[in-house]
């Protein structure tokens, strides 16, 4: 397997506060990488460096390199809009647009120039099928998406992201606001999607990280303490701090 993302000597500052300290890791293509660690440890900040979402925060400064397919995404001539199309993001709480299910999915392709009605219908159906939602909403395509359940809304947001054909999918605690059954459906979906996409997920749920990820990174106080095969991280961590966190001694 080849590396999709290579991170070297990454430091991030919120003005004078250093939030990420000398991060180095490789994210393998078409695998699920989980980021774990206590609140405030830098894992969500790190996730947002991968599609430059931190650029939207005043006073943020980034040092180091993040290479995606060998290209430095922080070079001055990078088209950030194109980058965020390539590297999509699913947030902690479902955030469907206050419009129909159909329009939620068609929105992105339209923004990127797709105008053909038949092609848009194909994209809507294929995206909803990829997000395991088509059978539940095919008779409700022209009803407001806000009428869907929380779990359906989150899968709709995943479908909306898939509609613009990303290469990488970032997920920031995508099931923390969902009930157990909806969580299970999203986890099943993550396992299916890795056949086509590189996925990086932030989770506070140790069991979830163990269930869905191939590799796991443990962050603490802005540092990457340990990164490796998920099974090895959970059964034989090399660092005592990793073991203490996984076994519930802190965090």
Tab-separated table of C-alpha atoms in Angstrom:
chain	number	residue	atom	x	y	z
A	1	UNK	CA	0.000	0.000	0.000
A	2	UNK	CA	1.276	3.483	-0.830
A	3	UNK	CA	1.090	6.582	1.352
A	4	UNK	CA	-1.695	9.008	0.500
A	5	UNK	CA	-0.572	11.644	2.998
A	6	UNK	CA	2.913	12.283	4.400
A	7	UNK	CA	3.289	14.655	7.356
A	8	UNK	CA	6.753	15.951	8.259
A	9	UNK	CA	7.803	18.198	11.164
A	10	UNK	CA	4.314	19.720	11.452
A	11	UNK	CA	3.904	22.493	14.017
A	12	UNK	CA	0.774	24.606	14.448
A	13	UNK	CA	0.370	27.750	16.535
A	14	UNK	CA	-2.711	29.693	17.617
A	15	UNK	CA	-0.839	32.988	17.906
A	16	UNK	CA	1.598	32.228	20.791
A	17	UNK	CA	0.051	28.897	21.801
A	18	UNK	CA	1.563	25.829	20.157
A	19	UNK	CA	-1.204	23.286	19.530
A	20	UNK	CA	0.734	20.714	17.458
A	21	UNK	CA	4.353	19.832	18.159
A	22	UNK	CA	6.611	18.235	15.542
A	23	UNK	CA	4.114	15.742	14.100
A	24	UNK	CA	5.490	13.097	11.726
A	25	UNK	CA	3.345	10.315	10.264
A	26	UNK	CA	2.306	8.592	7.054
A	27	UNK	CA	-1.345	7.907	6.225
A	28	UNK	CA	-1.787	4.902	3.955
A	29	UNK	CA	-4.094	5.007	0.961
A	30	UNK	CA	-7.507	3.283	1.248
A	31	UNK	CA	-7.218	2.546	4.928
A	32	UNK	CA	-8.939	3.956	8.015
A	33	UNK	CA	-6.659	5.878	10.370
A	34	UNK	CA	-8.070	6.718	13.818
A	35	UNK	CA	-6.879	9.661	15.895
A	36	UNK	CA	-7.402	9.140	19.617
A	37	UNK	CA	-6.515	11.052	22.773
A	38	UNK	CA	-8.127	13.136	25.529
A	39	UNK	CA	-10.000	16.372	24.817
A	40	UNK	CA	-7.734	19.248	23.840
A	41	UNK	CA	-4.841	17.004	22.787
A	42	UNK	CA	-4.678	18.295	19.194
A	43	UNK	CA	-6.334	15.484	17.259
A	44	UNK	CA	-9.129	17.609	15.723
A	45	UNK	CA	-6.657	20.426	15.044
A	46	UNK	CA	-4.452	17.914	13.238
A	47	UNK	CA	-7.429	16.596	11.254
A	48	UNK	CA	-8.225	20.131	10.065
A	49	UNK	CA	-4.653	20.654	8.842
A	50	UNK	CA	-5.294	17.970	6.217
A	51	UNK	CA	-7.744	20.165	4.282
A	52	UNK	CA	-6.524	23.536	5.583
A	53	UNK	CA	-9.687	24.234	7.580
A	54	UNK	CA	-7.490	25.923	10.180
A	55	UNK	CA	-6.815	28.636	7.584
A	56	UNK	CA	-10.254	29.986	8.504
A	57	UNK	CA	-9.122	30.712	12.080
A	58	UNK	CA	-7.435	34.068	12.658
A	59	UNK	CA	-3.892	33.953	13.996
A	60	UNK	CA	-3.120	30.345	13.001
A	61	UNK	CA	0.401	29.610	11.761
A	62	UNK	CA	1.497	26.283	10.288
A	63	UNK	CA	5.102	25.101	9.857
A	64	UNK	CA	6.351	21.896	8.265
A	65	UNK	CA	5.073	19.865	5.341
A	66	UNK	CA	1.937	17.930	4.481
A	67	UNK	CA	2.290	16.083	1.190
A	68	UNK	CA	-0.766	14.635	-0.523
A	69	UNK	CA	0.092	12.411	-3.469
A	70	UNK	CA	3.551	13.974	-3.224
A	71	UNK	CA	2.315	17.586	-3.478
A	72	UNK	CA	2.770	20.053	-0.594
A	73	UNK	CA	-0.771	21.246	0.230
A	74	UNK	CA	0.601	24.316	2.074
A	75	UNK	CA	2.422	25.787	-0.910
A	76	UNK	CA	1.289	29.339	-1.676
A	77	UNK	CA	-0.106	28.457	-5.099
A	78	UNK	CA	-2.399	25.634	-3.890
A	79	UNK	CA	-6.078	26.060	-4.833
A	80	UNK	CA	-7.671	25.581	-1.392
A	81	UNK	CA	-11.195	25.180	-2.838
A	82	UNK	CA	-9.947	22.329	-5.047
A	83	UNK	CA	-8.111	20.835	-2.044
A	84	UNK	CA	-11.311	20.788	0.048
A	85	UNK	CA	-13.138	19.087	-2.820
A	86	UNK	CA	-10.437	16.416	-2.816
A	87	UNK	CA	-10.350	16.185	0.997
A	88	UNK	CA	-13.931	16.258	2.293
A	89	UNK	CA	-15.001	16.545	5.915
A	90	UNK	CA	-17.837	15.130	8.026
A	91	UNK	CA	-18.445	16.986	11.269
A	92	UNK	CA	-19.428	15.949	14.770
A	93	UNK	CA	-23.048	17.001	14.375
A	94	UNK	CA	-24.976	16.381	11.160
A	95	UNK	CA	-25.262	19.647	9.210
A	96	UNK	CA	-27.599	19.081	6.260
A	97	UNK	CA	-28.595	22.179	4.310
A	98	UNK	CA	-32.206	23.347	4.960
A	99	UNK	CA	-33.341	22.101	1.550
A	100	UNK	CA	-34.522	18.830	0.022
A	101	UNK	CA	-32.560	15.586	0.210
A	102	UNK	CA	-32.003	15.806	-3.563
A	103	UNK	CA	-30.748	19.403	-3.437
A	104	UNK	CA	-28.354	18.573	-0.583
A	105	UNK	CA	-26.581	16.033	-2.795
A	106	UNK	CA	-26.819	17.968	-6.070
A	107	UNK	CA	-25.470	21.175	-4.480
A	108	UNK	CA	-21.767	20.268	-4.660
A	109	UNK	CA	-21.726	18.947	-8.227
A	110	UNK	CA	-23.656	22.053	-9.339
A	111	UNK	CA	-21.120	24.334	-7.649
A	112	UNK	CA	-18.393	22.519	-9.590
A	113	UNK	CA	-20.172	23.027	-12.902
A	114	UNK	CA	-22.430	20.007	-13.378
A	115	UNK	CA	-25.664	21.163	-15.030
A	116	UNK	CA	-26.977	18.069	-16.808
A	117	UNK	CA	-30.209	17.009	-15.055
A	118	UNK	CA	-29.877	13.323	-15.884
A	119	UNK	CA	-26.271	13.247	-14.685
A	120	UNK	CA	-27.257	15.003	-11.448
A	121	UNK	CA	-29.956	12.369	-10.857
A	122	UNK	CA	-27.337	9.646	-11.355
A	123	UNK	CA	-24.963	11.359	-8.918
A	124	UNK	CA	-27.704	11.767	-6.290
A	125	UNK	CA	-28.688	8.094	-6.488
A	126	UNK	CA	-25.132	6.722	-6.571
A	127	UNK	CA	-24.041	8.937	-3.658
A	128	UNK	CA	-27.024	7.957	-1.521
A	129	UNK	CA	-26.416	4.293	-2.343
A	130	UNK	CA	-22.737	4.658	-1.411
A	131	UNK	CA	-23.829	6.138	1.931
A	132	UNK	CA	-26.281	3.244	2.506
A	133	UNK	CA	-29.201	5.672	2.520
A	134	UNK	CA	-30.933	5.278	-0.866
A	135	UNK	CA	-33.541	2.699	0.210
A	136	UNK	CA	-34.541	4.861	3.185
A	137	UNK	CA	-34.965	8.147	1.294
A	138	UNK	CA	-35.705	7.297	-2.362
A	139	UNK	CA	-39.378	8.219	-1.811
A	140	UNK	CA	-38.457	11.392	0.097
A	141	UNK	CA	-35.942	12.978	-2.261
A	142	UNK	CA	-37.962	16.162	-2.613
A	143	UNK	CA	-38.757	16.583	1.079
A	144	UNK	CA	-36.714	18.695	3.487
A	145	UNK	CA	-33.604	16.903	4.702
A	146	UNK	CA	-34.122	18.314	8.200
A	147	UNK	CA	-37.017	15.853	8.558
A	148	UNK	CA	-34.611	12.898	8.556
A	149	UNK	CA	-33.434	11.265	11.781
A	150	UNK	CA	-30.043	12.213	13.210
A	151	UNK	CA	-28.392	9.067	11.882
A	152	UNK	CA	-29.942	9.553	8.443
A	153	UNK	CA	-28.813	13.184	8.425
A	154	UNK	CA	-25.224	12.142	9.139
A	155	UNK	CA	-25.279	9.587	6.325
A	156	UNK	CA	-26.804	12.280	4.082
A	157	UNK	CA	-23.828	14.521	4.915
A	158	UNK	CA	-21.508	11.658	3.962
A	159	UNK	CA	-23.420	11.209	0.680
A	160	UNK	CA	-23.191	14.958	0.018
A	161	UNK	CA	-19.425	14.731	0.448
A	162	UNK	CA	-19.131	11.665	-1.823
A	163	UNK	CA	-21.082	13.457	-4.575
A	164	UNK	CA	-18.050	15.648	-5.359
A	165	UNK	CA	-15.766	12.594	-5.638
A	166	UNK	CA	-13.142	13.226	-2.940
A	167	UNK	CA	-10.027	11.103	-2.520
A	168	UNK	CA	-9.809	11.545	1.256
A	169	UNK	CA	-12.639	11.611	3.810
A	170	UNK	CA	-12.043	13.296	7.182
A	171	UNK	CA	-14.463	12.502	10.018
A	172	UNK	CA	-14.471	14.491	13.253
A	173	UNK	CA	-16.268	12.309	15.822
A	174	UNK	CA	-18.991	11.475	13.280
A	175	UNK	CA	-21.076	9.324	15.644
A	176	UNK	CA	-20.760	11.209	18.948
A	177	UNK	CA	-24.252	12.745	18.558
A	178	UNK	CA	-25.899	9.513	17.361
A	179	UNK	CA	-27.729	6.637	19.037
A	180	UNK	CA	-26.116	3.154	19.116
A	181	UNK	CA	-28.022	1.787	16.078
A	182	UNK	CA	-27.162	4.822	13.937
A	183	UNK	CA	-23.564	4.596	15.155
A	184	UNK	CA	-23.398	0.972	14.008
A	185	UNK	CA	-24.681	1.930	10.541
A	186	UNK	CA	-22.070	4.681	10.174
A	187	UNK	CA	-19.309	2.298	11.326
A	188	UNK	CA	-20.431	-0.301	8.752
A	189	UNK	CA	-20.384	2.439	6.144
A	190	UNK	CA	-16.824	3.482	7.106
A	191	UNK	CA	-15.626	-0.093	6.632
A	192	UNK	CA	-17.215	-0.199	3.166
A	193	UNK	CA	-15.963	3.237	2.080
A	194	UNK	CA	-12.305	2.433	2.746
A	195	UNK	CA	-12.340	0.245	-0.379
A	196	UNK	CA	-12.490	3.477	-2.362
A	197	UNK	CA	-11.373	6.299	-0.042
A	198	UNK	CA	-8.604	7.108	2.421
A	199	UNK	CA	-10.375	7.825	5.736
A	200	UNK	CA	-9.088	9.656	8.817
A	201	UNK	CA	-11.409	9.626	11.828
A	202	UNK	CA	-11.197	11.411	15.179
A	203	UNK	CA	-12.943	9.441	17.910
A	204	UNK	CA	-13.147	9.482	21.710
A	205	UNK	CA	-14.545	5.959	21.615
A	206	UNK	CA	-11.754	3.409	22.090
A	207	UNK	CA	-13.987	0.526	21.008
A	208	UNK	CA	-14.919	2.395	17.842
A	209	UNK	CA	-11.267	2.991	16.965
A	210	UNK	CA	-10.583	-0.715	17.496
A	211	UNK	CA	-13.583	-1.729	15.375
A	212	UNK	CA	-13.186	0.495	12.324
A	213	UNK	CA	-9.540	1.514	11.939
A	214	UNK	CA	-6.472	-0.111	10.422
A	215	UNK	CA	-4.001	2.270	12.067
A	216	UNK	CA	-4.287	4.399	15.203
A	217	UNK	CA	-2.480	7.564	16.285
A	218	UNK	CA	-2.461	8.562	19.964
A	219	UNK	CA	-2.158	12.302	20.586
A	220	UNK	CA	-1.365	13.900	23.939
A	221	UNK	CA	-0.732	17.584	24.683
A	222	UNK	CA	-0.194	18.381	21.012
A	223	UNK	CA	2.321	15.573	20.457
A	224	UNK	CA	1.974	12.337	18.539
A	225	UNK	CA	2.924	9.798	21.208
A	226	UNK	CA	2.483	6.622	19.188
A	227	UNK	CA	1.241	5.582	15.758
A	228	UNK	CA	0.911	2.154	14.247
A	229	UNK	CA	-1.246	-0.865	13.480
A	230	UNK	CA	-4.471	-0.594	15.478
A	231	UNK	CA	-4.282	-4.116	16.881
A	232	UNK	CA	-0.727	-3.556	18.097
A	233	UNK	CA	-1.572	-0.148	19.598
A	234	UNK	CA	-4.420	-1.703	21.598
A	235	UNK	CA	-2.761	-4.961	22.591
A	236	UNK	CA	0.893	-4.032	22.940
A	237	UNK	CA	1.502	-0.274	22.988
A	238	UNK	CA	5.162	0.719	23.173
A	239	UNK	CA	4.630	3.878	25.244
A	240	UNK	CA	3.363	3.746	28.843
A	241	UNK	CA	1.220	6.862	28.207
A	242	UNK	CA	-0.613	5.058	25.404
A	243	UNK	CA	-1.265	2.070	27.653
A	244	UNK	CA	-2.497	4.315	30.472
A	245	UNK	CA	-4.933	6.107	28.143
A	246	UNK	CA	-6.282	2.978	26.469
A	247	UNK	CA	-6.819	1.226	29.814
A	248	UNK	CA	-8.677	4.248	31.203
A	249	UNK	CA	-6.124	5.465	33.759
A	250	UNK	CA	-6.623	9.002	32.430
A	251	UNK	CA	-8.497	10.908	29.710
